Phi, psi and omega in degrees: 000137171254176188250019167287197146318163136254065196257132165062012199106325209249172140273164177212114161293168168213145209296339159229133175259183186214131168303088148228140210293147182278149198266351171259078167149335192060043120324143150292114192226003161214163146238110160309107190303146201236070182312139202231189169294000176278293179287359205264297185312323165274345176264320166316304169309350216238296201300328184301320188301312191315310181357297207259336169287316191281337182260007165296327191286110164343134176297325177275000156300324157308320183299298183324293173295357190269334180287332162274325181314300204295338162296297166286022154268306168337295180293016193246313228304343166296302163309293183306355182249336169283322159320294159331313157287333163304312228271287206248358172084355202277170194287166183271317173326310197295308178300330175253327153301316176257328227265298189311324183274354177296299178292289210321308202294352164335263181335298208277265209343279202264012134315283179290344153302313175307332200252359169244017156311118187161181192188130215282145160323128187217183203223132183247079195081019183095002172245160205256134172228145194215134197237161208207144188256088182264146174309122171298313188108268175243145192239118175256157178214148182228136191212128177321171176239039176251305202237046191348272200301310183303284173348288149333302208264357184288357178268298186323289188345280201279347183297290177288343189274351184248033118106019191276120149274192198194154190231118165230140157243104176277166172305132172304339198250002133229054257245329198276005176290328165329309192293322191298312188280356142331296183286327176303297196306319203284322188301323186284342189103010188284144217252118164010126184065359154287349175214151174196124187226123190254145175244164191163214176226149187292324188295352195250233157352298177292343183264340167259359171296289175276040135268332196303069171007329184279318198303129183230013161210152161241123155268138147202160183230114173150190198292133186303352237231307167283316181323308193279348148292343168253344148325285207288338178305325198278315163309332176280001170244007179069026177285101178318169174179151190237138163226173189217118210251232168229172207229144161215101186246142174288177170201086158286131181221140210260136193295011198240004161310174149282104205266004181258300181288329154299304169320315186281340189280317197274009168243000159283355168301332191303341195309125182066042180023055173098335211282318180324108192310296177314338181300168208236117186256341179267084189253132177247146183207130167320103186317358188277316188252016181283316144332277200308308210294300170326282187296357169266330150285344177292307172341285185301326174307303195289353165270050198232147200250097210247131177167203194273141177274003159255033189244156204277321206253007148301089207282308191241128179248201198289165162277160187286313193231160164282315189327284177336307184274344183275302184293313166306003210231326163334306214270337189279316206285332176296309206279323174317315135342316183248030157096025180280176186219133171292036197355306175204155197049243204102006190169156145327154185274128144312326212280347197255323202080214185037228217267354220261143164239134183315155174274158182207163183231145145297114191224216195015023160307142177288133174328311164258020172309171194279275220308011181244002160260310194280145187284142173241347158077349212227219168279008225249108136303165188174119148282151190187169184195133212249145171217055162183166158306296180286337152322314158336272183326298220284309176299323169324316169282345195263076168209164156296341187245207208176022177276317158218191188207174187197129183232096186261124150219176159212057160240136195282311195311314213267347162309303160337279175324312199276305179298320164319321188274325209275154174257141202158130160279005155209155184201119205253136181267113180057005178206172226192125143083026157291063181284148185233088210291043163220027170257135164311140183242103164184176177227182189264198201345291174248006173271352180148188199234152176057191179202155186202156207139092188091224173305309173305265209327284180293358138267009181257331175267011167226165180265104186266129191253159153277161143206145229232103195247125138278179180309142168282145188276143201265000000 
């Protein structure tokens, strides 16, 4: 893979690099060009020139091309998935049944969203009003490292089908499928400087990439902490921007559940060992049934396969960083400290070394504790327990964030009821991580700012216009 830049058509070196390492093993497996505001500047400038021929470009010609892009992640998909799991550790099973084919369908999605894009005319008094989706212009997107590629393109995608070029500074800690999907685009025809990809560190490459004044949308996915430096950077050119944020998500489960089908949704949080923004790390559970419900998930946890993510009968693969595994692993030894109790796991595996951590679950925490608040990112789970519908809720609410919520019952009413109070931008009812991209995405109070998804991406990556006709004299 290389590891340069991608500006303007071209690779682009930069005078220093930076080393990265595989989350299974430390390998060394790239050097990465390590991009400053110089280059930030030169993948802005290359997207600006592109802008007005590219946002000139027919829709089904965009489609067309977004539809070759997505042939060549297919004819790739091996590659990209094997890249990808050496890059972030997530399983290879996962990259080639889901995750990879996932990135084509980006593209093929908002490709074909794009040509039935519209909104029927209506009439104000004998005049015709008609509304129009305009290229905005050039888009920086900063994006994570649990779910690199997808993730990117749930941005690029509709970012380039509204006729937008892009600037992406993917995570340092996973930059190469970005590089890959470079070579993916020139190969498919996407014409020089409609995609650009600067690699780096945010305080370097990111900060100035989304100060840039030419910039006229920010995407980012990643921490609230970063966010409010590209909040106050964006406020200062007046730059719209979606953020997509962090989670402290419930798992309520009810006494009237499927206590077999709770147990199973609630050890799929472990899923991409914890790394998931969406996950409902808060299983909140009716106390009448919290005993059955405990012992049916320990079960299952311990049949879960802790190992290298690239053998098919893998369950949990490595956490992403030593950075990374030192802070989770932070947050447990505090509440463990502070009279919390481990159910199950506590520490790193031993039994692996590196990076791998036990799934682990917490229980007897105080309410207002950091791990029952704070995202913790990793396998770590926290129990807790409820003896009503409103106690539910209030807990479920008593957080700062809002991204999602998992509601096991098996009354269709209280399902209803319930899912109406909690805040929360998606709230999956008996089932978990079922997305649909022509649903609105995005989360409440600190889980983000907008939403996007379907129709929402193109009004957040375009400038929407009215125009306004009286009658023409016949």
């Amino acid at each position: 893979v290389n590891g340069d830049h991608w500006i303007g058509g071209e690779r682009v070196s930069s005078p220093t690099t930076f080393d990265d390492h595989s989350p299974i093993d430390g390998a060394l497996i790239a050097q990465i060009a390590r991009g400053t505001a110089t280059e930030a500047d030169a993948a802005v400038t290359a997207a600006a020139n592109a802008f007005p021929a590219w946002a000139a470009t027919p829709r089904a010609e965009r489609a067309r091309l977004l539809h070759a892009i997505a042939d060549g992640v297919e004819a790739r998909l091996n590659d990209l998935a094997i890249v990808e799991t050496t890059d972030n550790g997530a399983l290879l099973r996962s990259h080639l049944r889901g995750v990879m084919p996932r990135v084509a369908h980006n593209f093929r999605f908002f490709a074909d969203w794009l040509l039935k894009l519209g909104h029927e005319d209506f009439d104000t008094r004998g005049h015709t009003n008609h509304v129009s989706w305009d290229p905005a212009g050039v888009c920086a997107l900063i994006t994570p490292w649990n779910a690199p590629l997808m993730l990117a393109t749930w941005k690029i995608a509709p970012a380039l089908a509204a006729g937008n070029t892009v600037v992406l500074k993917p995570a340092e800690w996973t930059p190469l499928t970005a590089s890959l999907l470079a070579d993916i685009t020139a190969a498919a025809g996407l014409p020089a400087g409609v995609f650009n990809v600067v690699q780096g560190y945010g305080a370097e490459a990111g900060a100035a990439l989304v100060a840039d004044p030419r910039v006229r949308r920010i995407s980012f996915t990643g921490s609230v902490p970063t966010a409010r430096h590209i909040a106050a950077a964006a406020a200062a050119n007046l730059t719209p921007l979606s953020l997509e944020l962090g989670g402290k998500s419930p798992l309520l489960v009810f006494a009237d559940a499927d206590l077999d089908l709770a147990a199973d949704l609630a050890v799929e949080q472990y899923d991409n060992a914890g790394q998931v923004c969406l996950a409902g790390t808060r299983l909140l559970v009716e106390e009448s049934v919290a005993a059955d419900f405990t012992a049916r998930f320990v079960k299952r946890a311990a049949a879960l396969k802790q190992g290298d993510p690239r053998e098919a009968d893998t369950d949990l693969g490595p956490n992403i960083h030593p950075v990374h595994l030192e802070r989770v692993d932070g947050f447990v030894q505090r509440a463990l400290a502070d009279g919390a109790q481990a159910l199950i796991g506590g520490g790193p595996n031993t039994d692996l070394g590196g990076l791998y951590y036990r799934p682990t679950l917490i229980t007897d925490a105080a309410a207002d504790s950091e791990i029952v608040n704070e995202e913790v990112f990793g396998p770590v789970l926290t129990l807790q327990t409820f003896t009503g519908d409103d106690q539910a809720v209030a807990m479920a609410n008593a957080t700062r964030f809002g991204l999602a919520a998992t509601v096991v019952t098996g009354s269709a009413e209280r399902a209803e009821r319930i899912s109406a109070q909690l805040v929360a931008g998606t709230v999956w009812v008996n089932c978990f991580f079922v997305r649909d991209l022509q649903a609105p995405f995005g989360g409440s109070r600190q889980s983000g700012v907008g939403r996007e998804g379907g129709t929402w991406s193109f009004d957040f990556y375009c400038d929407l216009k009215n125009t306004v006709s009286a009658p023409w004299a016949k």
